[in-house]
mmCIF file with all atom_site columns, C-alpha atoms in Angstrom:
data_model
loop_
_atom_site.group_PDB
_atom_site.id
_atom_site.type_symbol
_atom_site.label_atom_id
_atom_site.label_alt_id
_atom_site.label_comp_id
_atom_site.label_asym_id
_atom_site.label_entity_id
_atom_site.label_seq_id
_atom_site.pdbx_PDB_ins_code
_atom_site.Cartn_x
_atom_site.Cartn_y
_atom_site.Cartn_z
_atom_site.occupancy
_atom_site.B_iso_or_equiv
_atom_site.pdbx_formal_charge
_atom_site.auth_seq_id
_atom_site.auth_comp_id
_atom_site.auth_asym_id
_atom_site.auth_atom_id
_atom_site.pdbx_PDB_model_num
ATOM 1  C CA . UNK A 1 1  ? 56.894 28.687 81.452  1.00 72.00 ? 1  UNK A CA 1
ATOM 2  C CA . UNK A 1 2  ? 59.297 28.924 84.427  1.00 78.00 ? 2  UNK A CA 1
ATOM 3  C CA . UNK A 1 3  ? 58.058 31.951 86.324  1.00 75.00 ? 3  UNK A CA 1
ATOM 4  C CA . UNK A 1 4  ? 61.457 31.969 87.788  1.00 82.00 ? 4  UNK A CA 1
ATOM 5  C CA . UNK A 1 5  ? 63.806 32.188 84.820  1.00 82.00 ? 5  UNK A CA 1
ATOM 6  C CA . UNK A 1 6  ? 64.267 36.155 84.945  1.00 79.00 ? 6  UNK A CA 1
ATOM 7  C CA . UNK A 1 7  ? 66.732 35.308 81.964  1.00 83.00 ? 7  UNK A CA 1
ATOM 8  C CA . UNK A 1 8  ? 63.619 34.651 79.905  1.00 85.00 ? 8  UNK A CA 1
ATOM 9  C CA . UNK A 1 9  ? 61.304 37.536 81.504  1.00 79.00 ? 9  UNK A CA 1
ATOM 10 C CA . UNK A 1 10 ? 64.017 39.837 80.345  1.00 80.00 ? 10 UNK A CA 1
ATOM 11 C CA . UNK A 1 11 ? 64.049 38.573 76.664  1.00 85.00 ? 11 UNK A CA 1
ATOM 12 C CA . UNK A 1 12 ? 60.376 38.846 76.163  1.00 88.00 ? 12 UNK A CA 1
ATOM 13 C CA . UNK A 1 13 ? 59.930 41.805 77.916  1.00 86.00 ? 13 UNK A CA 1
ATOM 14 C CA . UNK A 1 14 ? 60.400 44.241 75.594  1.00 88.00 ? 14 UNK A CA 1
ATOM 15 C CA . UNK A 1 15 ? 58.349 47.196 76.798  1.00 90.00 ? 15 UNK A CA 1
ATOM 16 C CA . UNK A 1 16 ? 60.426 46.545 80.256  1.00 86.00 ? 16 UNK A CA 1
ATOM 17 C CA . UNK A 1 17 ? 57.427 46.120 82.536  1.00 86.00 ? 17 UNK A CA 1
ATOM 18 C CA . UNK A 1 18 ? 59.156 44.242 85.095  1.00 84.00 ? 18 UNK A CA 1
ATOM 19 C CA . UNK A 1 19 ? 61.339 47.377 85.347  1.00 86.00 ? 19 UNK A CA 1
ATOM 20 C CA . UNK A 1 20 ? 58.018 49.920 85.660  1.00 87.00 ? 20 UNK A CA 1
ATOM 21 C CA . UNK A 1 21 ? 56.851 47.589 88.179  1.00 89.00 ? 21 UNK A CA 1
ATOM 22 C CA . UNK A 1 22 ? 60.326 47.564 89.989  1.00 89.00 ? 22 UNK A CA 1
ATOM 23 C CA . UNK A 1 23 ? 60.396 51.227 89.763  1.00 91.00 ? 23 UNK A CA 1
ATOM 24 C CA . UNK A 1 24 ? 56.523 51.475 91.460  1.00 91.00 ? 24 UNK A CA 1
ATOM 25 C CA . UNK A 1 25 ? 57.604 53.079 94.766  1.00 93.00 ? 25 UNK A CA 1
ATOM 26 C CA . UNK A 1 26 ? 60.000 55.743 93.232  1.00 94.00 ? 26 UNK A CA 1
ATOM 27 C CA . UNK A 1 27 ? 56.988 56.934 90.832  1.00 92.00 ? 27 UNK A CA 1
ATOM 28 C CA . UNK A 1 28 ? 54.369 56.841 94.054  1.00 91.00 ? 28 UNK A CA 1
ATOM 29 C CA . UNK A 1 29 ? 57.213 58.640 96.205  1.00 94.00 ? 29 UNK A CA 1
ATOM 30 C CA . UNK A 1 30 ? 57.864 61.159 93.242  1.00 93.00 ? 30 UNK A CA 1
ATOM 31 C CA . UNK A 1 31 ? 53.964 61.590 92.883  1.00 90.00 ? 31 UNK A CA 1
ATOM 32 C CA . UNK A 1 32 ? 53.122 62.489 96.612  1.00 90.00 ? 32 UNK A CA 1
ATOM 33 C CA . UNK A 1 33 ? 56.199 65.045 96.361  1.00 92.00 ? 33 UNK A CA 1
ATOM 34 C CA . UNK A 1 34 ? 54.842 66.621 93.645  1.00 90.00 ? 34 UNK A CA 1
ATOM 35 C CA . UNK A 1 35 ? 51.189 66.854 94.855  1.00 85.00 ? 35 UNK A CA 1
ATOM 36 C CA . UNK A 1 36 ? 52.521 68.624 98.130  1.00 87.00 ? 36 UNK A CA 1
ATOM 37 C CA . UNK A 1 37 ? 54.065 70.929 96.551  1.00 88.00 ? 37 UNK A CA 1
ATOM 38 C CA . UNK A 1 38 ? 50.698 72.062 94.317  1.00 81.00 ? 38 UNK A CA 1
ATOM 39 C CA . UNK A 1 39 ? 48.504 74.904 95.259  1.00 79.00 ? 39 UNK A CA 1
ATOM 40 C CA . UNK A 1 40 ? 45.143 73.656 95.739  1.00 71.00 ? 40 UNK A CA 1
ATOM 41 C CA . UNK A 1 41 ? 42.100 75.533 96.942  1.00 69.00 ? 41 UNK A CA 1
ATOM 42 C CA . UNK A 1 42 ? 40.332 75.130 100.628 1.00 68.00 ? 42 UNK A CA 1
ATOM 43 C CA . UNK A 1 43 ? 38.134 72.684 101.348 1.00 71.00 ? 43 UNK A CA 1
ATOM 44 C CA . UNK A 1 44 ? 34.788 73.779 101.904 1.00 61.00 ? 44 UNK A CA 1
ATOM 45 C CA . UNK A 1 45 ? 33.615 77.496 102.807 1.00 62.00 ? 45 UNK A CA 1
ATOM 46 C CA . UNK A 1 46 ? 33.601 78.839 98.924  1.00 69.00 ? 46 UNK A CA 1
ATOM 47 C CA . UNK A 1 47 ? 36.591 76.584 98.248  1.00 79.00 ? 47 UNK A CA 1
ATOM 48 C CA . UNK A 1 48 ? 35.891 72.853 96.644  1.00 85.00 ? 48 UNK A CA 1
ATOM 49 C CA . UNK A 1 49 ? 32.743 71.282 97.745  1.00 87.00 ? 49 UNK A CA 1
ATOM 50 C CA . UNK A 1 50 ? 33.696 68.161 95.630  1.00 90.00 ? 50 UNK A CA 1
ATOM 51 C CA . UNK A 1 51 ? 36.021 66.335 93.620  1.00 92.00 ? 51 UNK A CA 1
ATOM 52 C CA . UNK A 1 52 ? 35.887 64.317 90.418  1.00 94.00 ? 52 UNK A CA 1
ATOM 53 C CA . UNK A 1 53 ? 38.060 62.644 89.509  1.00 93.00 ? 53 UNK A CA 1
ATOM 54 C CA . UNK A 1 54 ? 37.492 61.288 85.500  1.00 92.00 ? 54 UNK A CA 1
ATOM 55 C CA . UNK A 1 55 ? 39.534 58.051 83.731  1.00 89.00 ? 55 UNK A CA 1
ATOM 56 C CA . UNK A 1 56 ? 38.310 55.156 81.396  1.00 88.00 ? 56 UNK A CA 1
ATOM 57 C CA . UNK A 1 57 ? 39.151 51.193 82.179  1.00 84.00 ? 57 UNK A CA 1
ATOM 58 C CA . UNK A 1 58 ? 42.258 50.870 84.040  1.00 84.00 ? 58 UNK A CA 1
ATOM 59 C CA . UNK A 1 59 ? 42.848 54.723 84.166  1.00 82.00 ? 59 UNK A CA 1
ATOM 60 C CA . UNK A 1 60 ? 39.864 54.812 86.702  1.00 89.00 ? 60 UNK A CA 1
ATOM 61 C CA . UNK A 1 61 ? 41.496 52.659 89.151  1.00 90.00 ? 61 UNK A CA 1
ATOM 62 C CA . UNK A 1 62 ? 43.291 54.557 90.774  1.00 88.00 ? 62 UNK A CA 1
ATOM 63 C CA . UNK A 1 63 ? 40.853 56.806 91.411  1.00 90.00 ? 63 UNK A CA 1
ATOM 64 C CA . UNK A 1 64 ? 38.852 53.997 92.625  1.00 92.00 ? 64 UNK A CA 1
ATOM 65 C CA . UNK A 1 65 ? 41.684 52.933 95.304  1.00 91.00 ? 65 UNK A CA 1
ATOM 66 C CA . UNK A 1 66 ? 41.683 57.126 96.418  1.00 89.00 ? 66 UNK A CA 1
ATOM 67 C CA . UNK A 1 67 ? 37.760 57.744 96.979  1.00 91.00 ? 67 UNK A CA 1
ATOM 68 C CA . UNK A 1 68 ? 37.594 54.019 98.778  1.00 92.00 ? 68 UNK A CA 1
ATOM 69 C CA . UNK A 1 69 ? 40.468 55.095 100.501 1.00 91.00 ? 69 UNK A CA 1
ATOM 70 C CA . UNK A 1 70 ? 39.162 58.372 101.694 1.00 89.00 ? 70 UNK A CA 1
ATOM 71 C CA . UNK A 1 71 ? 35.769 58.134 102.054 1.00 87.00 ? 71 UNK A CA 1
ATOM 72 C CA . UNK A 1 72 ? 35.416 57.616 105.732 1.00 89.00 ? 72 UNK A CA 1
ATOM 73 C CA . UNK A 1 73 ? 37.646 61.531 105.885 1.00 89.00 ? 73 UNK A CA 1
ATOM 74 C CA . UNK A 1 74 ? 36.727 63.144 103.045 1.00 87.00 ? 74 UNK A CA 1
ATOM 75 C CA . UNK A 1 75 ? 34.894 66.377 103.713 1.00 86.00 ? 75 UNK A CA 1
ATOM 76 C CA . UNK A 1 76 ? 33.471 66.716 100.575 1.00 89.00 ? 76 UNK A CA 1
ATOM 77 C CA . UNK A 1 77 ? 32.210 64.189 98.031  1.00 91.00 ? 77 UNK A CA 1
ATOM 78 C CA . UNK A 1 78 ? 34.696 62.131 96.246  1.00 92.00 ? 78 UNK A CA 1
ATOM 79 C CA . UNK A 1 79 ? 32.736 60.951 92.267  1.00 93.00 ? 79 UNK A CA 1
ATOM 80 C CA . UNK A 1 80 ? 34.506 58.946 90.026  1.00 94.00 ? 80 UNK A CA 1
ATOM 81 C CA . UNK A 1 81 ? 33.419 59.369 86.601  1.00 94.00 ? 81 UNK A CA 1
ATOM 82 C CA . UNK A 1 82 ? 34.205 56.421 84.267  1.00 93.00 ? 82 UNK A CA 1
ATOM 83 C CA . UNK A 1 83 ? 32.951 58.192 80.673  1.00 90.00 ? 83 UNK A CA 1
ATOM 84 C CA . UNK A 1 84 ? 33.944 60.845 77.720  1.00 90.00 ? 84 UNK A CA 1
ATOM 85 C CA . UNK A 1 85 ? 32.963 64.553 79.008  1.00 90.00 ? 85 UNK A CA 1
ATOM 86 C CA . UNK A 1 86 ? 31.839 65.491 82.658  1.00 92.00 ? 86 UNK A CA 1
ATOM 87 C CA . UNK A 1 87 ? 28.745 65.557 84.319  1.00 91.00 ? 87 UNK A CA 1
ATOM 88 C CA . UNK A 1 88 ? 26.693 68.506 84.495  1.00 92.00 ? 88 UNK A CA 1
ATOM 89 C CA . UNK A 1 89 ? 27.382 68.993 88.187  1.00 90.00 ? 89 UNK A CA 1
ATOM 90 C CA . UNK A 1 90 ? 30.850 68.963 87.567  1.00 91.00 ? 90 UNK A CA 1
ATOM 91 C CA . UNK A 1 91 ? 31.343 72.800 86.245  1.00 86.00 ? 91 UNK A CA 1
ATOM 92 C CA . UNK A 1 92 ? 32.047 75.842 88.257  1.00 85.00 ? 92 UNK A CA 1
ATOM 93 C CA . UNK A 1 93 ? 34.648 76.874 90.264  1.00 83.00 ? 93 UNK A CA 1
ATOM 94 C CA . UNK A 1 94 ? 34.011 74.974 93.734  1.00 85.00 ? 94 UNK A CA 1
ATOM 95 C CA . UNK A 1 95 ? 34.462 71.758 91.412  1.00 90.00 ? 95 UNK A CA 1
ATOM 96 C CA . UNK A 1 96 ? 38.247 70.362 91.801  1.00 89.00 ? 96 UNK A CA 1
ATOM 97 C CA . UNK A 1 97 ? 38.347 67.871 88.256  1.00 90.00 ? 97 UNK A CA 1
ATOM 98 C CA . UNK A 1 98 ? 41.427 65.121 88.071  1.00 89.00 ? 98 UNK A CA 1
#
């Protein structure tokens, strides 16, 4: 195959990944947008005192990539839980679930 022939990637591309791929940074810039503009609680001092953040397989890497990314920072513990339900220390209010 002829990793160059874009002629080719087109015609067997039929779910259009090359174009979700192309269109990466306008999804990541139209993600942090919206996450600014969300009302989230305070960290800390009754607010959330951690942060889970749950996916399956390739779901959970993202949320790998974010608690490696902020772990140095982070004021509160960042878990990421890679199974069906939540874990027990996961309910109340001072809990902030993704």
């Amino acid at each position: 195959m002829n990793l160059d022939d874009l002629k080719h990637f087109k015609e067997i591309d039929t779910q259009n990944m090359i174009g979700e791929i192309d269109g990466l940074p306008r999804q990541l810039a139209d993600a942090w947008a919206l996450g600014q503009s969300l009302p989230l609680p305070p960290i800390g001092a009754g607010g959330v005192a951690r942060v889970v953040i749950a996916g399956l397989g390739g779901s959970a890497i993202g949320a790998d990539l974010l608690a490696a990314y902020c772990a140095a920072e982070a004021k509160v513990p960042v878990f990421v839980h890679r199974d069906y339900g939540l874990p027990a220390f996961a309910a109340g209010r001072d809990t902030l679930v993704i």
